[in-house]
Tab-separated table of C-alpha atoms and ligand atoms in Angstrom:
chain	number	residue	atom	x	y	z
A	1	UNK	CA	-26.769	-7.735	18.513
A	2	UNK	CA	-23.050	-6.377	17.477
A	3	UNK	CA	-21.561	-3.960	20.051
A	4	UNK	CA	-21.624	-1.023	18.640
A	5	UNK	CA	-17.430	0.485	18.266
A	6	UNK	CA	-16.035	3.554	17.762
A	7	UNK	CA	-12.340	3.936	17.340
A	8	UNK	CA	-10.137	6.720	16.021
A	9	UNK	CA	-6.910	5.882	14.595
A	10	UNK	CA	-3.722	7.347	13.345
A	11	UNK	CA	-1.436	7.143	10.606
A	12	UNK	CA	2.129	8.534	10.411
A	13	UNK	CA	4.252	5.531	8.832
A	14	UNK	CA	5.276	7.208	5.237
A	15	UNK	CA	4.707	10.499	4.083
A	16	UNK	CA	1.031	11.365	4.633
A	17	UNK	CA	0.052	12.188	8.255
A	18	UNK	CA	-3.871	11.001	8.886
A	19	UNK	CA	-6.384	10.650	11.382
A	20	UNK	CA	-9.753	9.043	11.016
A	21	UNK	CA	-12.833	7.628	12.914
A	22	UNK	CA	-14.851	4.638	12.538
A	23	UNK	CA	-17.621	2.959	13.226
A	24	UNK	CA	-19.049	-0.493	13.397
A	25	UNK	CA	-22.244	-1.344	15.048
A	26	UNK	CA	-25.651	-2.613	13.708
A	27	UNK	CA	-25.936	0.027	11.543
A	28	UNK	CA	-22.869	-1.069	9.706
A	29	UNK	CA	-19.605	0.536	9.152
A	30	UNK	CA	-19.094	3.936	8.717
A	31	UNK	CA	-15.974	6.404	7.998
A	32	UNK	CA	-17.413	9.222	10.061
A	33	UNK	CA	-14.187	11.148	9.321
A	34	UNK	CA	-11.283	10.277	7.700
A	35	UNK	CA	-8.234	13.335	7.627
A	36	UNK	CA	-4.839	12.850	5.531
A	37	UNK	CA	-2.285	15.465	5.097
A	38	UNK	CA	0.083	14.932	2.287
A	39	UNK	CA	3.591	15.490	2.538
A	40	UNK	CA	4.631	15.949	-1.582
A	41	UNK	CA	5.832	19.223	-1.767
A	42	UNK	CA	7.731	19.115	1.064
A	43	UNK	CA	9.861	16.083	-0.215
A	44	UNK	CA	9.817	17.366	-4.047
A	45	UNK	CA	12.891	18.604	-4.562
A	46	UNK	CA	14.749	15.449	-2.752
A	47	UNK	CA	13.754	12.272	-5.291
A	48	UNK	CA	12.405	10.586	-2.777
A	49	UNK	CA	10.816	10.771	0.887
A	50	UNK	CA	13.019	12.193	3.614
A	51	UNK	CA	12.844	10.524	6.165
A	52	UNK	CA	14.030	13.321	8.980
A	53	UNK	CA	11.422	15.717	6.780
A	54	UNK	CA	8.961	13.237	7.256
A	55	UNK	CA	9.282	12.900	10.611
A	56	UNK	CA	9.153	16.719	11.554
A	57	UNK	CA	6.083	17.304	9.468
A	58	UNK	CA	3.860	14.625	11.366
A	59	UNK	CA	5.109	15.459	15.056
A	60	UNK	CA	3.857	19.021	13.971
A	61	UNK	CA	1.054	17.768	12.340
A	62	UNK	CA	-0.694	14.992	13.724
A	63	UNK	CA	-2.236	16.536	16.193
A	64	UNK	CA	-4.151	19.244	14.142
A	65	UNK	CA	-5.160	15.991	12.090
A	66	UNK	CA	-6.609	14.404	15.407
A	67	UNK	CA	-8.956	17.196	16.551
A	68	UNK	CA	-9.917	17.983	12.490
A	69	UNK	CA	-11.321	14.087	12.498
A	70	UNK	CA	-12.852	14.561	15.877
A	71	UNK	CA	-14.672	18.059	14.719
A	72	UNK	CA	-15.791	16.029	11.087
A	73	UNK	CA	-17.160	13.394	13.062
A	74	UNK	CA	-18.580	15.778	16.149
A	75	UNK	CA	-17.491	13.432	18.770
A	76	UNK	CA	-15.444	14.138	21.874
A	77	UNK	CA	-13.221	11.703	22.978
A	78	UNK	CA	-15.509	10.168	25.793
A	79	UNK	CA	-17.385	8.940	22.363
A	80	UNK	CA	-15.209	6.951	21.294
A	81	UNK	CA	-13.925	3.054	22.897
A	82	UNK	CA	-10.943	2.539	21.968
A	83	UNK	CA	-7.303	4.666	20.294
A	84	UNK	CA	-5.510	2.755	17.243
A	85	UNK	CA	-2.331	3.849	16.277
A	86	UNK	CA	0.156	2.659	13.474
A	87	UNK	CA	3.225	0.991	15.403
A	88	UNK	CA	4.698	-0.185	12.576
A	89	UNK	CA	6.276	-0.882	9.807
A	90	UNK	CA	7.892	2.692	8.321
A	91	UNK	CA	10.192	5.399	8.619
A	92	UNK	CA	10.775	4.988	12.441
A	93	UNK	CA	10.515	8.794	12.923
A	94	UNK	CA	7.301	9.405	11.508
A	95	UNK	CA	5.986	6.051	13.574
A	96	UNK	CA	7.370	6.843	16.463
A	97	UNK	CA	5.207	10.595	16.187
A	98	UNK	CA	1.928	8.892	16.001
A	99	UNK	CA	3.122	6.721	18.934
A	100	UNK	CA	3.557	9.407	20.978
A	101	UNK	CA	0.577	10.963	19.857
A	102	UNK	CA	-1.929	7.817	20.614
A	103	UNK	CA	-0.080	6.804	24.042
A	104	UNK	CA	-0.682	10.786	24.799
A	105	UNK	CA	-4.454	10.392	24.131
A	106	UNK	CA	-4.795	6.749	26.027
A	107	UNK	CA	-2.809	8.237	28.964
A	108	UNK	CA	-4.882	11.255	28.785
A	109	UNK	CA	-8.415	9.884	28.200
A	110	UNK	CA	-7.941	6.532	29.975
A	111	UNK	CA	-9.249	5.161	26.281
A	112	UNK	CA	-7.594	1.755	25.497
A	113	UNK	CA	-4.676	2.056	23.154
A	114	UNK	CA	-3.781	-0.645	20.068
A	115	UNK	CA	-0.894	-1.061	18.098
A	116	UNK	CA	-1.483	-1.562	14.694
A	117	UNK	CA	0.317	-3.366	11.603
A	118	UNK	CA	-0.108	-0.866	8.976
A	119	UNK	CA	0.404	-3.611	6.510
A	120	UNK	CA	-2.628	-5.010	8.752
A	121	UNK	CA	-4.480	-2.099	7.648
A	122	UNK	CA	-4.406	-2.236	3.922
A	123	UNK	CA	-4.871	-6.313	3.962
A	124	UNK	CA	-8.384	-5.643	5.905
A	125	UNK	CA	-9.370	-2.724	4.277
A	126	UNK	CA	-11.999	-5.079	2.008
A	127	UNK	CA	-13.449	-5.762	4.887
A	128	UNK	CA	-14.257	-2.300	5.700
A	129	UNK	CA	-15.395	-1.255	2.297
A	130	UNK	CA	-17.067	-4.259	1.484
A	131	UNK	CA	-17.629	-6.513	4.143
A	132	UNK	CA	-15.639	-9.046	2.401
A	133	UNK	CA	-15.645	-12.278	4.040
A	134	UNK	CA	-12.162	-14.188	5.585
A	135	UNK	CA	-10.564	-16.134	3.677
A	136	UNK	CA	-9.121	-13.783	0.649
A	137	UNK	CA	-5.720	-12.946	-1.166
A	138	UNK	CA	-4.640	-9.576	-0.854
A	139	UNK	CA	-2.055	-7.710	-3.370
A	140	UNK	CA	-0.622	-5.008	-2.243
A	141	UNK	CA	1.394	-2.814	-4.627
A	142	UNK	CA	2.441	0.905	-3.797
A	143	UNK	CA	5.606	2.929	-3.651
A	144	UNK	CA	6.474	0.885	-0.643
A	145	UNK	CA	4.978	-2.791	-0.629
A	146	UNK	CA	4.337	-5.639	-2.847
A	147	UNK	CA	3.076	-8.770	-1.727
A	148	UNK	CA	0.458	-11.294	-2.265
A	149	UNK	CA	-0.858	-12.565	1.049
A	150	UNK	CA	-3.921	-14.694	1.849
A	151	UNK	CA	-5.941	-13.705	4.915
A	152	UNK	CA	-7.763	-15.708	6.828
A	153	UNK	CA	-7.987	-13.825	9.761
A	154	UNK	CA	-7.948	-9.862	11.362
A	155	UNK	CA	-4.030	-11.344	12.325
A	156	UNK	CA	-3.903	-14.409	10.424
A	157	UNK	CA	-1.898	-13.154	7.188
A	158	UNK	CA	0.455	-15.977	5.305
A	159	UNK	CA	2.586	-14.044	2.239
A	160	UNK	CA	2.515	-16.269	-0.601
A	161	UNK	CA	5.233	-14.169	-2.508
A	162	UNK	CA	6.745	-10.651	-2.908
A	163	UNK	CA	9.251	-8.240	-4.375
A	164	UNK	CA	12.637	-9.068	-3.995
A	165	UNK	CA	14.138	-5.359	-4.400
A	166	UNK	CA	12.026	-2.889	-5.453
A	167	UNK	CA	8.413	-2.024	-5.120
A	168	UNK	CA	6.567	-1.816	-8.546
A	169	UNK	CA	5.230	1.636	-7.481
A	170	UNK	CA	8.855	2.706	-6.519
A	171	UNK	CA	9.712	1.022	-10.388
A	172	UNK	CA	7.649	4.112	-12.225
A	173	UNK	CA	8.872	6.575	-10.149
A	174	UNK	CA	11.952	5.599	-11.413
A	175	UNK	CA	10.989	4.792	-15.192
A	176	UNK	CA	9.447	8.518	-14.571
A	177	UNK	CA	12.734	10.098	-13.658
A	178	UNK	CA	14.576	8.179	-16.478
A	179	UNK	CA	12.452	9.980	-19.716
A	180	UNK	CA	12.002	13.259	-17.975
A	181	UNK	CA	8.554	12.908	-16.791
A	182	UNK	CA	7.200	14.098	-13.691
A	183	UNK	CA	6.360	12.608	-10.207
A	184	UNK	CA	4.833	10.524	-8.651
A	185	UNK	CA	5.719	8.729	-12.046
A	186	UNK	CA	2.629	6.038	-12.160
A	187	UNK	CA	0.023	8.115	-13.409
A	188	UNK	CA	3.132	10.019	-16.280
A	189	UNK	CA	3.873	6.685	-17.428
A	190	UNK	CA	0.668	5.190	-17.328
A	191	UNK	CA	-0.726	8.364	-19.964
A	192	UNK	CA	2.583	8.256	-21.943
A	193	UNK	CA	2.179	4.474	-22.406
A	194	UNK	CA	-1.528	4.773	-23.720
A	195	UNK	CA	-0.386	6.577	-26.702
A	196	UNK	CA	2.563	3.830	-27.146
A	197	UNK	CA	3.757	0.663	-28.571
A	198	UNK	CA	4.265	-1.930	-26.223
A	199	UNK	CA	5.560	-4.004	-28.733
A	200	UNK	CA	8.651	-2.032	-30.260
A	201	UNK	CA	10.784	-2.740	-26.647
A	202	UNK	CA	11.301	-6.193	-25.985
A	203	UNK	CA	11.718	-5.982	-22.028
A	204	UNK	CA	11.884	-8.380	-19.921
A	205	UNK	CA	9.218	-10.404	-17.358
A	206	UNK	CA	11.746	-10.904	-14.329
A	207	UNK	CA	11.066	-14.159	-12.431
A	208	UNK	CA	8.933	-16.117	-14.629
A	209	UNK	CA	11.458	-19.036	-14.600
A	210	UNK	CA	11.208	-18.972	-10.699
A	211	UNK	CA	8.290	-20.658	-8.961
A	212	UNK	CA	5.968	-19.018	-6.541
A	213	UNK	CA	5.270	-15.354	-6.754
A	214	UNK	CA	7.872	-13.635	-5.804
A	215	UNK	CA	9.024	-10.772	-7.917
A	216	UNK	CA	11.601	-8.713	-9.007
A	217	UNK	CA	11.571	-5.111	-10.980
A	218	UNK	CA	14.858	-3.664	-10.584
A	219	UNK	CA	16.158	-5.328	-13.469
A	220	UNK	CA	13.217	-4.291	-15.606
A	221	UNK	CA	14.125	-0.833	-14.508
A	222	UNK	CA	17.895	-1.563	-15.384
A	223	UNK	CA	16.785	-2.459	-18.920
A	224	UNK	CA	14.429	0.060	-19.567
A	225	UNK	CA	17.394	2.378	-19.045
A	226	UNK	CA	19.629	0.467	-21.641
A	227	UNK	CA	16.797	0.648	-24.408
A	228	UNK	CA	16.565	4.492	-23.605
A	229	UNK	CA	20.379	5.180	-23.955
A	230	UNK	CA	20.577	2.813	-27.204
A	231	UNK	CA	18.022	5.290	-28.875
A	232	UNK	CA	19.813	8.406	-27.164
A	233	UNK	CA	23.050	7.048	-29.108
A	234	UNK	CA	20.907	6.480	-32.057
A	235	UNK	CA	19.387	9.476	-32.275
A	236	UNK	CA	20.716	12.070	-29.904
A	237	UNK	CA	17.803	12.244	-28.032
A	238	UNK	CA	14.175	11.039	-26.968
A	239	UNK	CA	10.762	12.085	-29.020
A	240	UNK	CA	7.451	11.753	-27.409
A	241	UNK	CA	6.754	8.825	-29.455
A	242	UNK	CA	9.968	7.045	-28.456
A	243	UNK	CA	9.272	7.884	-24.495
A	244	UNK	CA	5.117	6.721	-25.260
A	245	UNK	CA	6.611	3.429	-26.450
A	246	UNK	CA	9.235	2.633	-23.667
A	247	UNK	CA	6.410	3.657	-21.270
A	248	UNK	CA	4.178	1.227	-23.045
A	249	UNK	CA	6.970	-1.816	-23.339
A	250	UNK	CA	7.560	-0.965	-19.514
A	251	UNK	CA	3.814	-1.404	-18.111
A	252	UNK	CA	3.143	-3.956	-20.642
A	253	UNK	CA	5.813	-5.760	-18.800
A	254	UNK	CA	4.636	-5.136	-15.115
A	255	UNK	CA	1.069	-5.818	-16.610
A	256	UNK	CA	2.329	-9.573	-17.617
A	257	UNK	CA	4.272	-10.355	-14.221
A	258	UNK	CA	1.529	-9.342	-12.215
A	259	UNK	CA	-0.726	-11.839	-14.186
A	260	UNK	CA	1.300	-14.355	-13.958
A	261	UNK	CA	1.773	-13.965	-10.386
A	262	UNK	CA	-1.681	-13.654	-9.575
A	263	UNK	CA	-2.441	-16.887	-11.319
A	264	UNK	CA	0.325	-18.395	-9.505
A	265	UNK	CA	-0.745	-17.288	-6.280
A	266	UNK	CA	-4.340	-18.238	-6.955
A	267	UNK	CA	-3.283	-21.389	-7.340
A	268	UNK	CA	-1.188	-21.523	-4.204
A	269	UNK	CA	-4.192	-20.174	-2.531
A	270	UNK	CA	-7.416	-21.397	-3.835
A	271	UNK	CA	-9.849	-19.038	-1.729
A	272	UNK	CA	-13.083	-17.224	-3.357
A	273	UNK	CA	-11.595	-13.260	-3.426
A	274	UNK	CA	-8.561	-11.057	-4.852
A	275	UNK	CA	-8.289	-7.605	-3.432
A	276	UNK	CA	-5.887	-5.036	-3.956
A	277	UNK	CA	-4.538	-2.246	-2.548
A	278	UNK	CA	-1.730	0.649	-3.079
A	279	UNK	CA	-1.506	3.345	-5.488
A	280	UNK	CA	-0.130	1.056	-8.647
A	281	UNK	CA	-3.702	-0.505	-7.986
A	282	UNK	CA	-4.750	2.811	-9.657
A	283	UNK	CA	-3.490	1.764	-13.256
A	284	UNK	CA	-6.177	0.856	-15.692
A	285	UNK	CA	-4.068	-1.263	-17.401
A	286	UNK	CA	-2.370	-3.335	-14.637
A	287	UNK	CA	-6.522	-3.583	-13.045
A	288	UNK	CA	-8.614	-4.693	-16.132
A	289	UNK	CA	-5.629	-7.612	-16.406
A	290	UNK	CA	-6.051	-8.319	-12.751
A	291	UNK	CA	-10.028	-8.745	-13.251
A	292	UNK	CA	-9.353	-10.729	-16.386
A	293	UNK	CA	-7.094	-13.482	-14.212
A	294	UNK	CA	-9.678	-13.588	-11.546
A	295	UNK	CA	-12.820	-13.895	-13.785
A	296	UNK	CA	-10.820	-16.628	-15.909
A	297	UNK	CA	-10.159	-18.312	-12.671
A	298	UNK	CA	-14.214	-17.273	-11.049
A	299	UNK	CA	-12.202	-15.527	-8.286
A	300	UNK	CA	-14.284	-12.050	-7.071
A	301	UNK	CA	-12.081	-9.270	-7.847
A	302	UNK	CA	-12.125	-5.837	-5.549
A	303	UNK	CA	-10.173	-2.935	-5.908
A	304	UNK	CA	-11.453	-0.843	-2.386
A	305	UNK	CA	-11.969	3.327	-4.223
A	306	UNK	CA	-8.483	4.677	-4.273
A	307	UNK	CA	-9.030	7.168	-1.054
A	308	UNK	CA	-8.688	3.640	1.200
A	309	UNK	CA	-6.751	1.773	-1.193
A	310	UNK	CA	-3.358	4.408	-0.444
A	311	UNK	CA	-2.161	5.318	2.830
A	312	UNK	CA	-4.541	6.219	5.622
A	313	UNK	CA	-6.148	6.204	9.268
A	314	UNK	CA	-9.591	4.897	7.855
A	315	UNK	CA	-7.528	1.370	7.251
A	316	UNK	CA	-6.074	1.753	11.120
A	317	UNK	CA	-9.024	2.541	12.589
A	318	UNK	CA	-10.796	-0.492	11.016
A	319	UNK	CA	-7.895	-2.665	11.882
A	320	UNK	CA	-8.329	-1.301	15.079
A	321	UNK	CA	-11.714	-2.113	15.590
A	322	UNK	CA	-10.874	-5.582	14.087
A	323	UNK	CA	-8.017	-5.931	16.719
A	324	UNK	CA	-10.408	-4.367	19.663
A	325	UNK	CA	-13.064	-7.048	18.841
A	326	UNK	CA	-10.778	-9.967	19.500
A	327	UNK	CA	-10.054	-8.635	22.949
A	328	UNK	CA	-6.351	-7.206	21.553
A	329	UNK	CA	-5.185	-3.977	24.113
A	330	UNK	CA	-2.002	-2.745	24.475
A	331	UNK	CA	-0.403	-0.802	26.770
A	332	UNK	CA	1.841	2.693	27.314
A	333	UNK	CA	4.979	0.691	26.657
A	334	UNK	CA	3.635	0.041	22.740
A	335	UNK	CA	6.644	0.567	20.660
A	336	UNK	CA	7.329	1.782	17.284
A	337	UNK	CA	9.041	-0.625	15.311
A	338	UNK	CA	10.652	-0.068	11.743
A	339	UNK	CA	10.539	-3.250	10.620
A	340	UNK	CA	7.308	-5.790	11.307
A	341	UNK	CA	6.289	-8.594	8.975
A	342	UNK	CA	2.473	-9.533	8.816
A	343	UNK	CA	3.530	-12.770	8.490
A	344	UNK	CA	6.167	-14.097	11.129
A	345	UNK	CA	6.699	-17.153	9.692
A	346	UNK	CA	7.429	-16.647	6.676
A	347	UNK	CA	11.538	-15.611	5.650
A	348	UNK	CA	12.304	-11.616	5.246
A	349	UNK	CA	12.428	-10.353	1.754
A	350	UNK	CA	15.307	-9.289	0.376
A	351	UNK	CA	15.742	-5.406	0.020
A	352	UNK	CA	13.119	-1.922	1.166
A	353	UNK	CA	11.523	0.610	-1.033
A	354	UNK	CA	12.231	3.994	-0.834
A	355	UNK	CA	9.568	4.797	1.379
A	356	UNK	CA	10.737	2.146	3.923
A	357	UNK	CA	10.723	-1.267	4.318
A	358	UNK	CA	8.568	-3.516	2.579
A	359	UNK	CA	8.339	-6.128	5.406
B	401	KG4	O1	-0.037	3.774	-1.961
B	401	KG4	P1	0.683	5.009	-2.375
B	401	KG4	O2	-0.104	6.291	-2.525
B	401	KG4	O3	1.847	5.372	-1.386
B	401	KG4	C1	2.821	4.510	-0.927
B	401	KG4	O4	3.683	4.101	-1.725
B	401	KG4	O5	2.756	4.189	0.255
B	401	KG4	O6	1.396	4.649	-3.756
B	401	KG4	C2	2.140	5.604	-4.440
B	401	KG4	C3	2.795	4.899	-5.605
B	401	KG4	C4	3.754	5.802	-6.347
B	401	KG4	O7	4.967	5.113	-6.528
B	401	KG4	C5	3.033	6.079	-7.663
B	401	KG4	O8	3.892	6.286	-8.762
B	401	KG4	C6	2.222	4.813	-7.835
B	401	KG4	O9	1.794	4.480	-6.537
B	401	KG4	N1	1.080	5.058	-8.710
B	401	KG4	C7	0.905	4.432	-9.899
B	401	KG4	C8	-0.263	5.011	-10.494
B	401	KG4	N2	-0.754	5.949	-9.623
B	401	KG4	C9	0.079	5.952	-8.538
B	401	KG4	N3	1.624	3.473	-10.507
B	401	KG4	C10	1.204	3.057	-11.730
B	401	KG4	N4	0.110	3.574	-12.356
B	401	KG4	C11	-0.634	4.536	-11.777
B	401	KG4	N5	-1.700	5.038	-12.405
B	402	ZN	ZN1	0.897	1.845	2.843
């Protein structure tokens, strides 16, 4: 019969601070707590995370978020087998907190401590949510990452392709800024383009020419902004119908490279699943065209609820267990480490999001 293991783990790599227990024995696997503290007031008035802010608010927070998962679940900590912290990658500040805060527990408790990949995390959260089965392509799109990478094992990851500068979610934040609407930008643009017309902007799909699926959105930002000012000089300012129709041209654009892509890496990866994960995996539009490429191509498409699918400890806990089951431990001299590619082999990506680096 399956062991049955309990692990809490920690999360502390962006802006949201998060602690969360799991389970997996023969009764399945269950989130018997899962914590996250968000950080978006306190970085509001900056643009963009701070990354000193950041770091502050989880060595002050993480913690109260460890002993609120512990009281959810009603376990002590001899209940549980193993710690599973976040090593890596992120803002090194905000790692280096949760670090601190797992090494303190393990040193503590005498409860083995493991390092995880955070990138780790969201690739095997299918697994978690629906037992999905090795091998599978993962997409992750958020504020911070963008990759395709097929998974064939808890750390087997090989990226087929990724964005060369900016993150798509990182891309509406700043589409957001440009027409005045408000942050996080995905969800502004994504209701301002529903009422538009893709059609009257003729943006462009960067990368198409280039083979593989990498990506590239900074441009399609860049041109976004030169359709907005030609209209401005038009006529002296923006209506909601003009901002509605950039919206629209912009998503319909990040709708057709991410179709493209995913057809391309599909191809490049002929396995049975698609998952995604990361808030842009929230957008109706940018999902049903995601199904439609994987039904046209009989691939299973899963899109984990959006609570697991964005940043938290659920993921590293899982990952943890994951980790735990193929004998990983590591020790008190874990590090943090800014920088950390799931896949070692594979060349670094140009550029990092705003929330830290994509690798
Ligand atoms: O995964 P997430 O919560 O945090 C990290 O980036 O780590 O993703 C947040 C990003 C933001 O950039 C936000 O604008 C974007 O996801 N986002 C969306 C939507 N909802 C959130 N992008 C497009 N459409 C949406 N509906
Ligand atoms: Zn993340």
């Amino acid at each position: 019969m399956r062991q049955s293991i309990t692990i809490l783990g920690i999360e502390s790599s962006c802006d949201d601070t998060a602690a969360a227990i799991v389970r997996d024995g023969p009764e399945g696997r269950q989130i018997l707590a899962n914590v996250v503290e968000g950080q978006t007031s306190l970085h509001a008035a900056f643009g963009g995370v701070v990354p000193e802010i950041a770091a502050r608010a989880h060595a002050e927070r993480v913690d109260g978020c460890v002993s609120k998962a512990m009281a959810e679940a009603g376990l002590g900590f001899g209940d549980l087998d193993a710690v599973a912290v976040t090593a890596g990658p992120g803002l090194i500040g905000g790692v280096m907190a949760g670090v601190m805060c797992g090494k303190g527990i393990s040193a503590a408790t005498g409860l083995p401590l493991i390092g995880v990949n955070h990138l780790a995390g969201h690739a095997l959260t299918p697994r978690l949510t629906d037992g999905l089965e090795f091998p599978y392509i993962m997409l992750l799109v958020s504020g911070g990452h963008c990759q395709y990478l097929r998974v064939d094992g808890a750390d087997d990851f090989t990226r087929l392709g990724g964005s060369i500068d900016d993150a798509p979610g990182e891309a509406f934040d700043k589409v957001a800024k440009l027409l005045g609407l408000p942050q996080p930008g995905g969800p502004a643009v994504e209701a301002a383009a529903r009422k538009g017309d893709a059609k009257r902007f003729a943006l462009p799909r960067p990368l198409m020419d280039r083979p593989g699926c990498d990506m590239s959105f900074s441009g399609l930002k860049t041109a976004l902004l030169r359709a907005r000012d030609k209209v401005i000089a038009e006529k002296g300012g923006l209506t909601l119908a003009d901002r509605a129709d950039l919206c629209a041209g912009f998503q319909a654009a990040v709708t057709d490279v991410f179709a493209e892509k995913t057809r391309r890496a599909l191809a490049l990866a002929p396995v049975g699943a698609l998952a995604v994960a990361g808030g842009v995996a929230a957008n109706l539009a940018i999902r049903a065209e995601l199904e439609t490429v994987c039904a046209a191509a009989g691939v299973r498409f899963l899109a984990p609820p959006l609570a697991l699918c964005t940043d938290n400890a659920a993921m590293i806990a899982w990952a943890g267990i994951e980790r735990f089951r193929t004998g990983a431990r590591d020790d008190l001299t874990l590090s943090a480490r800014p920088r950390w590619p799931l896949d070692q082999s594979s060349p670094a990506l140009l550029g990092s999001g705003k929330k830290g680096a994509k690798l």
